[in-house]
mmCIF file of C-alpha atoms and ligand atoms in Angstrom:
data_model
loop_
_atom_site.group_PDB
_atom_site.id
_atom_site.type_symbol
_atom_site.label_atom_id
_atom_site.label_comp_id
_atom_site.label_asym_id
_atom_site.label_seq_id
_atom_site.Cartn_x
_atom_site.Cartn_y
_atom_site.Cartn_z
ATOM 1 C CA MET A 87 -0.114 -0.143 -0.078
ATOM 2 C CA ARG A 88 1.598 3.246 -0.753
ATOM 3 C CA VAL A 89 0.869 5.930 1.618
ATOM 4 C CA SER A 90 1.092 10.184 1.978
ATOM 5 C CA VAL A 91 1.664 11.959 5.237
ATOM 6 C CA LEU A 92 -0.134 14.769 6.110
ATOM 7 C CA GLY A 93 2.095 16.548 8.687
ATOM 8 C CA TYR A 94 5.373 16.335 9.254
ATOM 9 C CA GLY A 95 6.651 17.210 13.037
ATOM 10 C CA THR A 96 6.923 15.011 15.374
ATOM 11 C CA VAL A 97 4.740 12.226 15.238
ATOM 12 C CA GLY A 98 4.797 12.795 10.696
ATOM 13 C CA VAL A 99 8.876 12.146 10.803
ATOM 14 C CA GLY A 100 8.065 9.448 12.963
ATOM 15 C CA VAL A 101 5.815 7.091 10.635
ATOM 16 C CA CYS A 102 7.785 7.699 7.249
ATOM 17 C CA GLU A 103 11.027 6.169 8.995
ATOM 18 C CA MET A 104 8.731 3.527 9.680
ATOM 19 C CA LEU A 105 7.379 3.770 6.502
ATOM 20 C CA GLU A 106 10.810 3.830 4.489
ATOM 21 C CA LYS A 107 11.813 0.500 6.853
ATOM 22 C CA ALA A 108 8.491 -0.645 6.734
ATOM 23 C CA GLU A 109 7.566 -4.168 4.077
ATOM 24 C CA GLY A 110 4.565 -3.865 1.829
ATOM 25 C CA LEU A 111 4.207 -0.056 2.747
ATOM 26 C CA GLU A 112 6.162 2.848 0.504
ATOM 27 C CA LEU A 113 6.113 6.451 1.802
ATOM 28 C CA ARG A 114 4.613 8.980 -1.990
ATOM 29 C CA LYS A 115 3.823 11.817 -0.675
ATOM 30 C CA VAL A 116 4.575 14.469 2.784
ATOM 31 C CA LEU A 117 2.431 17.717 3.106
ATOM 32 C CA VAL A 118 3.846 19.853 4.478
ATOM 33 C CA ARG A 119 4.019 23.690 5.333
ATOM 34 C CA PRO A 120 4.687 26.693 2.592
ATOM 35 C CA GLY A 121 8.263 26.779 2.402
ATOM 36 C CA LYS A 122 9.442 23.991 4.202
ATOM 37 C CA ALA A 123 9.366 21.584 0.609
ATOM 38 C CA ASP A 124 12.598 21.232 0.659
ATOM 39 C CA LYS A 125 12.423 17.744 -1.447
ATOM 40 C CA PRO A 126 10.464 15.966 -4.455
ATOM 41 C CA PHE A 127 8.619 14.166 -2.325
ATOM 42 C CA LYS A 128 7.316 17.127 -0.202
ATOM 43 C CA VAL A 129 4.160 19.011 -1.585
ATOM 44 C CA THR A 130 1.775 21.396 -0.298
ATOM 45 C CA SER A 131 -1.246 21.435 -1.438
ATOM 46 C CA ILE A 132 -3.808 18.332 -0.499
ATOM 47 C CA GLU A 133 -5.099 18.439 -4.029
ATOM 48 C CA GLU A 134 -1.757 16.986 -5.339
ATOM 49 C CA ILE A 135 -1.901 14.441 -2.877
ATOM 50 C CA CYS A 136 -6.216 14.164 -3.685
ATOM 51 C CA ALA A 137 -4.968 13.302 -7.673
ATOM 52 C CA ASP A 138 -2.122 11.329 -6.711
ATOM 53 C CA PRO A 139 -3.091 8.022 -8.193
ATOM 54 C CA GLU A 140 -0.419 6.508 -6.494
ATOM 55 C CA THR A 141 -1.316 7.317 -3.399
ATOM 56 C CA ASP A 142 -3.692 4.913 -1.500
ATOM 57 C CA ALA A 143 -3.918 5.339 1.691
ATOM 58 C CA VAL A 144 -3.019 9.123 3.334
ATOM 59 C CA VAL A 145 -2.226 9.207 7.563
ATOM 60 C CA GLU A 146 -2.927 12.385 9.527
ATOM 61 C CA VAL A 147 -0.566 13.715 12.108
ATOM 62 C CA MET A 148 -0.850 17.913 11.700
ATOM 63 C CA GLY A 149 -3.199 18.099 15.080
ATOM 64 C CA GLY A 150 -5.915 19.769 15.776
ATOM 65 C CA VAL A 151 -9.352 20.469 13.586
ATOM 66 C CA GLU A 152 -9.546 22.544 10.741
ATOM 67 C CA PRO A 153 -7.590 22.506 8.490
ATOM 68 C CA ALA A 154 -6.667 18.350 9.230
ATOM 69 C CA PHE A 155 -10.804 17.958 8.776
ATOM 70 C CA SER A 156 -11.022 19.544 5.420
ATOM 71 C CA PHE A 157 -7.922 17.562 4.181
ATOM 72 C CA VAL A 158 -8.998 14.107 5.713
ATOM 73 C CA SER A 159 -12.709 14.757 3.893
ATOM 74 C CA ALA A 160 -10.568 15.067 0.467
ATOM 75 C CA ALA A 161 -9.101 12.590 0.802
ATOM 76 C CA LEU A 162 -11.525 10.212 1.723
ATOM 77 C CA ARG A 163 -14.050 11.905 -0.941
ATOM 78 C CA ALA A 164 -11.312 10.862 -3.597
ATOM 79 C CA GLY A 165 -10.918 7.117 -2.498
ATOM 80 C CA LYS A 166 -7.761 7.654 0.040
ATOM 81 C CA HIS A 167 -8.004 4.958 2.837
ATOM 82 C CA ALA A 168 -7.037 7.606 6.082
ATOM 83 C CA VAL A 169 -5.125 7.089 9.179
ATOM 84 C CA THR A 170 -5.251 9.849 12.120
ATOM 85 C CA SER A 171 -3.498 9.943 15.187
ATOM 86 C CA ASN A 172 -5.855 13.291 15.568
ATOM 87 C CA LYS A 173 -7.730 12.626 19.378
ATOM 88 C CA ALA A 174 -9.245 16.029 18.582
ATOM 89 C CA LEU A 175 -10.217 15.652 15.359
ATOM 90 C CA VAL A 176 -12.083 12.853 16.108
ATOM 91 C CA ALA A 177 -13.926 13.820 18.839
ATOM 92 C CA ALA A 178 -15.040 16.644 16.776
ATOM 93 C CA HIS A 179 -15.963 15.153 13.504
ATOM 94 C CA GLY A 180 -15.402 11.218 14.038
ATOM 95 C CA PRO A 181 -19.097 9.999 12.882
ATOM 96 C CA GLU A 182 -18.778 12.084 9.486
ATOM 97 C CA LEU A 183 -15.602 10.676 8.538
ATOM 98 C CA ALA A 184 -16.423 7.326 9.555
ATOM 99 C CA ARG A 185 -19.757 7.948 7.399
ATOM 100 C CA LEU A 186 -17.200 9.322 4.387
ATOM 101 C CA ALA A 187 -15.156 6.490 4.416
ATOM 102 C CA ALA A 188 -18.433 4.012 4.666
ATOM 103 C CA GLU A 189 -19.719 5.278 1.706
ATOM 104 C CA LYS A 190 -17.027 5.449 -0.990
ATOM 105 C CA GLY A 191 -15.183 1.980 0.438
ATOM 106 C CA VAL A 192 -12.344 3.264 2.373
ATOM 107 C CA GLY A 193 -11.236 2.859 5.634
ATOM 108 C CA PHE A 194 -10.812 5.404 8.378
ATOM 109 C CA LEU A 195 -8.714 3.916 11.287
ATOM 110 C CA PHE A 196 -7.325 5.347 14.536
ATOM 111 C CA SER A 197 -5.729 3.686 17.289
ATOM 112 C CA ALA A 198 -3.099 6.190 17.384
ATOM 113 C CA ALA A 199 -5.362 8.998 19.213
ATOM 114 C CA CYS A 200 -6.159 7.194 22.294
ATOM 115 C CA GLY A 201 -3.575 5.294 23.708
ATOM 116 C CA GLY A 202 -0.429 5.549 21.615
ATOM 117 C CA ALA A 203 1.133 2.474 21.392
ATOM 118 C CA VAL A 204 -0.933 0.862 23.496
ATOM 119 C CA PRO A 205 -3.116 -1.272 21.213
ATOM 120 C CA PHE A 206 -7.106 -0.261 22.867
ATOM 121 C CA LEU A 207 -8.797 1.136 20.364
ATOM 122 C CA HIS A 208 -8.125 -1.897 18.157
ATOM 123 C CA ASN A 209 -8.778 -4.385 20.748
ATOM 124 C CA LEU A 210 -11.876 -2.771 21.933
ATOM 125 C CA ALA A 211 -13.078 -2.047 18.674
ATOM 126 C CA LEU A 212 -12.340 -6.408 18.258
ATOM 127 C CA ALA A 213 -14.407 -7.135 21.844
ATOM 128 C CA ALA A 214 -17.275 -5.020 21.136
ATOM 129 C CA GLU A 215 -17.846 -7.257 18.014
ATOM 130 C CA SER A 216 -19.058 -10.727 19.843
ATOM 131 C CA ASP A 217 -18.954 -9.363 24.058
ATOM 132 C CA ARG A 218 -20.926 -6.576 25.623
ATOM 133 C CA ILE A 219 -18.559 -3.587 26.975
ATOM 134 C CA VAL A 220 -19.397 -3.076 30.926
ATOM 135 C CA SER A 221 -16.964 -0.383 30.978
ATOM 136 C CA VAL A 222 -14.181 1.871 28.877
ATOM 137 C CA GLY A 223 -11.061 3.422 30.977
ATOM 138 C CA GLY A 224 -7.833 3.621 32.507
ATOM 139 C CA ILE A 225 -4.808 6.237 32.869
ATOM 140 C CA LEU A 226 -5.167 8.121 28.916
ATOM 141 C CA ASN A 227 -3.012 10.944 29.563
ATOM 142 C CA GLY A 228 1.303 10.387 29.959
ATOM 143 C CA THR A 229 1.942 13.901 30.959
ATOM 144 C CA THR A 230 -0.561 14.315 33.821
ATOM 145 C CA ASN A 231 0.703 10.510 35.185
ATOM 146 C CA PHE A 232 4.417 11.470 34.802
ATOM 147 C CA MET A 233 3.812 14.220 36.530
ATOM 148 C CA LEU A 234 1.844 12.667 39.402
ATOM 149 C CA ASP A 235 4.408 10.101 39.725
ATOM 150 C CA ALA A 236 6.955 12.491 39.899
ATOM 151 C CA MET A 237 5.295 14.250 42.464
ATOM 152 C CA GLN A 238 4.710 10.720 44.789
ATOM 153 C CA ARG A 239 8.150 9.260 44.475
ATOM 154 C CA ARG A 240 10.958 12.055 43.415
ATOM 155 C CA GLY A 241 8.953 14.843 45.765
ATOM 156 C CA MET A 242 8.718 16.575 43.192
ATOM 157 C CA ASP A 243 5.957 19.645 42.970
ATOM 158 C CA TYR A 244 3.563 20.307 40.609
ATOM 159 C CA ALA A 245 4.778 23.382 38.322
ATOM 160 C CA ASP A 246 8.582 21.706 37.749
ATOM 161 C CA ALA A 247 6.931 18.507 37.206
ATOM 162 C CA LEU A 248 5.352 19.938 34.445
ATOM 163 C CA LYS A 249 8.473 21.447 33.214
ATOM 164 C CA GLU A 250 10.199 18.327 33.344
ATOM 165 C CA ALA A 251 6.670 16.562 31.114
ATOM 166 C CA GLN A 252 6.916 19.592 28.485
ATOM 167 C CA SER A 253 10.305 19.306 27.731
ATOM 168 C CA LEU A 254 10.106 15.614 27.461
ATOM 169 C CA GLY A 255 7.893 15.886 24.392
ATOM 170 C CA TYR A 256 4.526 14.262 26.303
ATOM 171 C CA ALA A 257 2.234 17.568 26.915
ATOM 172 C CA GLU A 258 0.635 18.687 24.497
ATOM 173 C CA ALA A 259 1.678 22.564 22.576
ATOM 174 C CA ASP A 260 -0.845 23.945 25.219
ATOM 175 C CA PRO A 261 -0.204 21.615 28.540
ATOM 176 C CA THR A 262 -3.832 22.767 29.571
ATOM 177 C CA ALA A 263 -5.188 19.940 27.538
ATOM 178 C CA ASP A 264 -3.073 17.051 29.734
ATOM 179 C CA VAL A 265 -3.614 19.595 33.210
ATOM 180 C CA SER A 266 -7.468 19.848 33.160
ATOM 181 C CA GLY A 267 -8.691 16.841 31.876
ATOM 182 C CA LEU A 268 -9.326 17.480 28.358
ATOM 183 C CA ASP A 269 -6.785 15.323 26.518
ATOM 184 C CA ALA A 270 -7.875 12.776 28.388
ATOM 185 C CA LEU A 271 -11.549 13.267 27.912
ATOM 186 C CA ARG A 272 -11.179 12.942 24.619
ATOM 187 C CA LYS A 273 -9.813 9.392 24.245
ATOM 188 C CA ILE A 274 -12.492 8.670 26.935
ATOM 189 C CA MET A 275 -15.116 10.116 23.892
ATOM 190 C CA LEU A 276 -13.563 7.517 21.315
ATOM 191 C CA GLY A 277 -13.025 4.827 23.632
ATOM 192 C CA CYS A 278 -17.546 5.422 23.925
ATOM 193 C CA ALA A 279 -18.074 5.499 20.596
ATOM 194 C CA VAL A 280 -16.566 2.166 19.413
ATOM 195 C CA ALA A 281 -17.534 0.380 22.269
ATOM 196 C CA TYR A 282 -21.155 1.351 22.659
ATOM 197 C CA ASP A 283 -21.498 3.217 18.511
ATOM 198 C CA LYS A 284 -22.154 6.546 20.521
ATOM 199 C CA LEU A 285 -19.962 9.596 21.145
ATOM 200 C CA PRO A 286 -20.549 11.123 24.034
ATOM 201 C CA CYS A 287 -20.743 14.511 23.316
ATOM 202 C CA GLU A 288 -21.941 17.566 26.469
ATOM 203 C CA GLY A 289 -22.647 16.639 29.645
ATOM 204 C CA PHE A 290 -19.608 14.935 31.203
ATOM 205 C CA SER A 291 -17.674 16.314 34.367
ATOM 206 C CA LEU A 292 -14.452 16.721 33.961
ATOM 207 C CA GLU A 293 -11.538 17.350 36.509
ATOM 208 C CA GLY A 294 -7.671 17.844 35.593
ATOM 209 C CA ILE A 295 -5.573 17.794 38.225
ATOM 210 C CA GLU A 296 -4.316 21.953 38.468
ATOM 211 C CA SER A 297 -5.691 21.860 42.045
ATOM 212 C CA VAL A 298 -3.443 19.195 43.592
ATOM 213 C CA THR A 299 -0.455 20.027 45.761
ATOM 214 C CA ALA A 300 2.987 18.802 47.121
ATOM 215 C CA ASP A 301 1.334 18.496 49.839
ATOM 216 C CA ASP A 302 -1.535 16.430 49.477
ATOM 217 C CA VAL A 303 0.546 14.193 47.355
ATOM 218 C CA GLN A 304 2.638 13.486 50.564
ATOM 219 C CA HIS A 305 -0.108 12.807 52.626
ATOM 220 C CA PHE A 306 -1.743 10.126 50.433
ATOM 221 C CA ARG A 307 1.045 9.021 50.447
ATOM 222 C CA ALA A 308 2.159 8.567 54.323
ATOM 223 C CA LYS A 309 -1.537 6.948 53.973
ATOM 224 C CA GLY A 310 -0.959 4.179 51.325
ATOM 225 C CA LEU A 311 -2.171 5.734 48.977
ATOM 226 C CA VAL A 312 -1.946 7.382 45.006
ATOM 227 C CA LEU A 313 -2.902 9.609 43.326
ATOM 228 C CA ARG A 314 -3.752 9.036 39.625
ATOM 229 C CA LEU A 315 -6.332 10.922 36.587
ATOM 230 C CA LEU A 316 -8.425 7.761 35.769
ATOM 231 C CA VAL A 317 -11.675 8.272 32.635
ATOM 232 C CA SER A 318 -14.417 6.479 33.085
ATOM 233 C CA GLY A 319 -16.546 5.696 30.422
ATOM 234 C CA GLY A 320 -20.682 2.941 30.388
ATOM 235 C CA LEU A 321 -23.681 2.240 29.993
ATOM 236 C CA ASN A 322 -25.880 3.451 33.016
ATOM 237 C CA GLU A 323 -27.987 0.544 34.181
ATOM 238 C CA ARG A 324 -30.696 3.760 32.664
ATOM 239 C CA GLY A 325 -28.968 2.999 28.946
ATOM 240 C CA THR A 326 -27.484 6.295 29.026
ATOM 241 C CA LEU A 327 -24.056 6.744 28.581
ATOM 242 C CA TYR A 328 -21.247 7.728 31.728
ATOM 243 C CA ALA A 329 -18.658 9.991 30.549
ATOM 244 C CA PHE A 330 -16.043 10.909 33.451
ATOM 245 C CA VAL A 331 -12.626 12.201 34.045
ATOM 246 C CA GLN A 332 -11.417 13.242 37.251
ATOM 247 C CA PRO A 333 -8.462 12.307 39.648
ATOM 248 C CA CYS A 334 -8.938 8.818 41.631
ATOM 249 C CA LEU A 335 -6.537 7.691 44.948
ATOM 250 C CA LEU A 336 -5.776 4.137 44.982
ATOM 251 C CA PRO A 337 -4.671 1.629 47.150
ATOM 252 C CA ALA A 338 -1.067 1.577 45.895
ATOM 253 C CA SER A 339 -1.584 -2.275 45.373
ATOM 254 C CA SER A 340 -3.920 -1.681 42.511
ATOM 255 C CA PRO A 341 -2.600 -1.917 38.745
ATOM 256 C CA GLU A 342 -3.130 2.106 37.706
ATOM 257 C CA ALA A 343 -0.678 2.519 40.703
ATOM 258 C CA SER A 344 1.898 0.799 39.778
ATOM 259 C CA VAL A 345 1.832 2.952 36.517
ATOM 260 C CA LEU A 346 4.899 4.662 36.326
ATOM 261 C CA LYS A 347 6.222 7.523 34.545
ATOM 262 C CA ASN A 348 4.293 8.811 31.021
ATOM 263 C CA PHE A 349 2.409 5.250 30.489
ATOM 264 C CA ASN A 350 -1.097 4.784 29.884
ATOM 265 C CA MET A 351 -2.933 1.658 31.549
ATOM 266 C CA ALA A 352 -6.285 1.268 29.062
ATOM 267 C CA LYS A 353 -8.921 -1.182 30.257
ATOM 268 C CA TYR A 354 -12.121 -2.659 29.606
ATOM 269 C CA ARG A 355 -14.848 -4.548 30.997
ATOM 270 C CA GLY A 356 -16.029 -6.900 28.645
ATOM 271 C CA GLU A 357 -19.466 -8.877 30.137
ATOM 272 C CA ASN A 358 -17.810 -12.202 29.172
ATOM 273 C CA ALA A 359 -14.246 -11.498 29.802
ATOM 274 C CA GLY A 360 -13.966 -9.160 32.382
ATOM 275 C CA ASP A 361 -11.350 -6.616 32.905
ATOM 276 C CA ILE A 362 -8.332 -6.322 29.810
ATOM 277 C CA LEU A 363 -5.711 -4.056 30.484
ATOM 278 C CA PHE A 364 -2.937 -2.688 28.322
ATOM 279 C CA ILE A 365 -0.664 -0.971 29.777
ATOM 280 C CA GLY A 366 2.469 0.748 27.213
ATOM 281 C CA GLN A 367 4.108 4.245 25.998
ATOM 282 C CA GLY A 368 1.025 6.365 25.415
ATOM 283 C CA ALA A 369 3.311 9.314 23.719
ATOM 284 C CA GLY A 370 6.054 9.792 21.820
ATOM 285 C CA ARG A 371 7.126 9.794 18.019
ATOM 286 C CA TYR A 372 7.992 6.199 17.628
ATOM 287 C CA PRO A 373 4.533 4.535 20.345
ATOM 288 C CA THR A 374 2.717 6.988 18.319
ATOM 289 C CA ALA A 375 3.512 5.767 15.012
ATOM 290 C CA SER A 376 3.959 2.231 15.434
ATOM 291 C CA ALA A 377 -0.025 2.613 16.035
ATOM 292 C CA VAL A 378 -0.321 4.724 12.971
ATOM 293 C CA LEU A 379 1.214 1.643 10.943
ATOM 294 C CA ARG A 380 -1.369 -1.534 12.675
ATOM 295 C CA ASP A 381 -3.624 0.748 11.171
ATOM 296 C CA LEU A 382 -2.658 0.776 8.016
ATOM 297 C CA SER A 383 -1.052 -3.385 8.451
ATOM 298 C CA ASP A 384 -4.997 -3.344 9.068
ATOM 299 C CA ILE A 385 -6.545 -1.886 6.298
ATOM 300 C CA ALA A 386 -4.617 -3.490 3.600
ATOM 301 C CA HIS A 387 -5.766 -6.770 5.591
ATOM 302 C CA GLY A 388 -9.171 -5.965 5.079
ATOM 303 C CA ARG A 389 -10.179 -3.966 8.146
ATOM 304 C CA ARG A 390 -11.732 -0.719 7.240
ATOM 305 C CA GLU A 391 -14.121 0.427 9.876
ATOM 306 C CA MET A 392 -13.133 1.438 14.352
ATOM 307 C CA MET A 393 -16.260 3.840 14.202
ATOM 308 C CA LYS A 394 -19.123 2.512 13.137
ATOM 309 C CA SER A 395 -20.951 4.755 9.918
ATOM 310 C CA SER A 396 -24.334 4.937 12.635
ATOM 311 C CA CYS A 397 -22.682 6.488 15.604
ATOM 312 C CA VAL A 398 -24.088 8.941 16.685
ATOM 313 C CA ARG A 399 -23.564 11.934 19.333
ATOM 314 C CA VAL A 400 -24.902 11.580 22.663
ATOM 315 C CA ALA A 401 -25.446 14.098 25.814
ATOM 316 C CA ALA A 402 -23.428 12.070 28.694
ATOM 317 C CA ASP A 403 -24.710 11.379 31.764
ATOM 318 C CA ASN A 404 -23.056 10.518 34.909
ATOM 319 C CA SER A 405 -25.731 11.377 37.413
ATOM 320 C CA ALA A 406 -26.283 7.978 38.172
ATOM 321 C CA VAL A 407 -22.214 6.810 38.989
ATOM 322 C CA GLU A 408 -21.600 7.456 42.904
ATOM 323 C CA LYS A 409 -18.350 7.246 44.405
ATOM 324 C CA ARG A 410 -16.919 8.893 47.549
ATOM 325 C CA TYR A 411 -14.400 11.504 47.845
ATOM 326 C CA TYR A 412 -11.613 12.357 49.526
ATOM 327 C CA VAL A 413 -12.275 16.771 49.625
ATOM 328 C CA ARG A 414 -9.250 19.921 50.640
ATOM 329 C CA LEU A 415 -11.308 22.972 50.934
ATOM 330 C CA ASP A 416 -11.120 26.057 52.975
ATOM 331 C CA ALA A 417 -12.338 24.624 57.148
ATOM 332 C CA ALA A 418 -14.912 27.551 56.622
ATOM 333 C CA LEU A 419 -17.231 25.716 53.940
ATOM 334 C CA SER A 420 -16.434 22.448 54.634
ATOM 335 C CA ASP A 421 -20.319 22.103 55.840
ATOM 336 C CA CYS A 422 -21.338 22.295 51.688
ATOM 337 C CA LEU A 423 -20.343 19.230 51.594
ATOM 338 C CA PRO A 424 -21.467 15.785 52.945
ATOM 339 C CA PHE A 425 -18.517 14.259 55.077
ATOM 340 C CA ALA A 426 -18.829 10.895 56.435
ATOM 341 C CA GLU A 427 -14.775 11.993 58.461
ATOM 342 C CA LYS A 428 -13.563 15.213 58.407
ATOM 343 C CA GLU A 429 -10.179 16.369 59.413
ATOM 344 C CA ILE A 430 -10.484 20.115 59.990
ATOM 345 C CA ASP A 431 -6.489 21.847 60.490
ATOM 346 C CA GLY A 432 -6.753 25.471 60.528
ATOM 347 C CA ALA A 433 -7.497 26.376 58.464
ATOM 348 C CA LEU A 434 -8.291 23.747 56.143
ATOM 349 C CA ALA A 435 -10.739 20.852 56.646
ATOM 350 C CA ARG A 436 -9.633 17.422 54.813
ATOM 351 C CA GLY A 437 -11.794 14.375 55.079
ATOM 352 C CA VAL A 438 -14.522 11.395 52.809
ATOM 353 C CA THR A 439 -17.614 11.877 52.080
ATOM 354 C CA LYS A 440 -20.866 10.041 51.873
ATOM 355 C CA ALA A 441 -20.527 8.075 48.783
ATOM 356 C CA ILE A 442 -21.827 10.886 46.525
ATOM 357 C CA PRO A 443 -22.963 10.926 42.336
ATOM 358 C CA VAL A 444 -20.201 12.250 39.964
ATOM 359 C CA THR A 445 -22.291 15.238 39.656
ATOM 360 C CA GLU A 446 -22.837 16.852 42.035
ATOM 361 C CA MET A 447 -19.633 16.635 43.196
ATOM 362 C CA HIS A 448 -18.493 18.389 40.585
ATOM 363 C CA ALA A 449 -21.378 20.730 40.672
ATOM 364 C CA LYS A 450 -20.389 21.762 44.389
ATOM 365 C CA ALA A 451 -16.413 22.094 43.879
ATOM 366 C CA LYS A 452 -17.864 24.585 40.883
ATOM 367 C CA MET A 453 -20.212 26.085 43.384
ATOM 368 C CA LEU A 454 -17.768 26.680 46.274
ATOM 369 C CA ARG A 455 -14.411 27.600 43.762
ATOM 370 C CA GLU A 456 -16.829 30.297 42.515
ATOM 371 C CA ARG A 457 -17.210 31.545 45.702
ATOM 372 C CA GLY A 458 -13.166 31.665 45.548
ATOM 373 C CA ALA A 459 -12.658 29.088 47.718
ATOM 374 C CA ALA A 460 -9.803 26.537 46.916
ATOM 375 C CA VAL A 461 -10.756 23.041 46.213
ATOM 376 C CA PHE A 462 -8.987 19.597 45.428
ATOM 377 C CA PHE A 463 -10.733 16.500 45.064
ATOM 378 C CA ALA A 464 -10.555 13.181 44.246
ATOM 379 C CA ALA A 465 -12.635 10.085 44.369
ATOM 380 C CA MET A 466 -11.512 6.493 46.764
ATOM 381 C CA GLU A 467 -11.490 3.995 44.762
ATOM 382 C CA GLU A 468 -11.577 0.900 46.925
HETATM 383 N N1 HSE B 685 -0.307 15.053 25.667
HETATM 384 C C1 HSE B 685 -0.489 12.937 25.947
HETATM 385 C C2 HSE B 685 -0.257 12.673 26.197
HETATM 386 C C3 HSE B 685 0.058 12.848 23.888
HETATM 387 O O1 HSE B 685 0.429 13.191 27.522
HETATM 388 O O2 HSE B 685 -0.798 11.343 26.490
HETATM 389 C C4 HSE B 685 -0.419 11.351 23.789
HETATM 390 O O3 HSE B 685 -2.040 11.857 23.399
#
């Protein structure tokens, strides 16, 4: 299969290098920015790639929603298969692209958009064909996992841990997407779309790690607990879909606690299979490029679909899931939450709530912050 690559950044360079060595795959053209076409195979117009009869597939590794959406749509319309690593694109326009690919009888796969090298979406799509998927989730952001691990095991503070994650190339261009949980949310949106044929696109509960301090992490460490940013998606008993991202406290013996540095741990629970876990590098040039090549190989073997053309957008419903929450906040406001146990330490209150809906905890934290309070919360994952 002959492949043209849209984008020549960190992942694009990795994909090109791997294509040059891969058996059965051939690099045709690379779309680069105007003024950067310093070799004959580098081009600056998407039309040139769409019109190239010797390009069978495009790989989009530009990032961002536009012009990636226009370019991938144009390639699909021209009858090319498309593979992308771009979670923002698939979260925003996956259903349209899946429908266009199905109409044209070509492939549209996006393994690399969720979990880098971790073969999660690929296996989830296969599992969803033969088992009922009860839930999807795990650790899907390498930057925040790296930071929480560095704060826990190396005693780093938040700002230094973020700087190190950026310098190692794990963070997005704007790391707000990582620390706010948005990057992880986009990935669980894709997981839900693959597992349930439903793309949650509103009603999320989203809490990142921006409120955590070095003191919090050391406090948890002393109690034998480990903090991780976890994503969760699944079907409620009422048939609606839940999808949320929040910090969670786990026993040091849990599988999540053993996921260190920038690693991801994606998991699904099948009604018959039970829990299936995938651990590996969720970011970086070659890990992400390896997932792109796996998708190309899948297409070459006739596998065309990851998100079905029937996939619909839905609102998430997180009111039916209940958790107990560890909360740290100003002591003067601690009566605003239904604590089952709490300690007052000067101006601070710390404690664990009774089981409350995910939506209630997120709404209460928002309300308290609007009143100027500093609040940190994490679900207790016993
Ligand atoms: N910024 C992302 C992460 C890159 O840290 O996981 C891979 O999606």
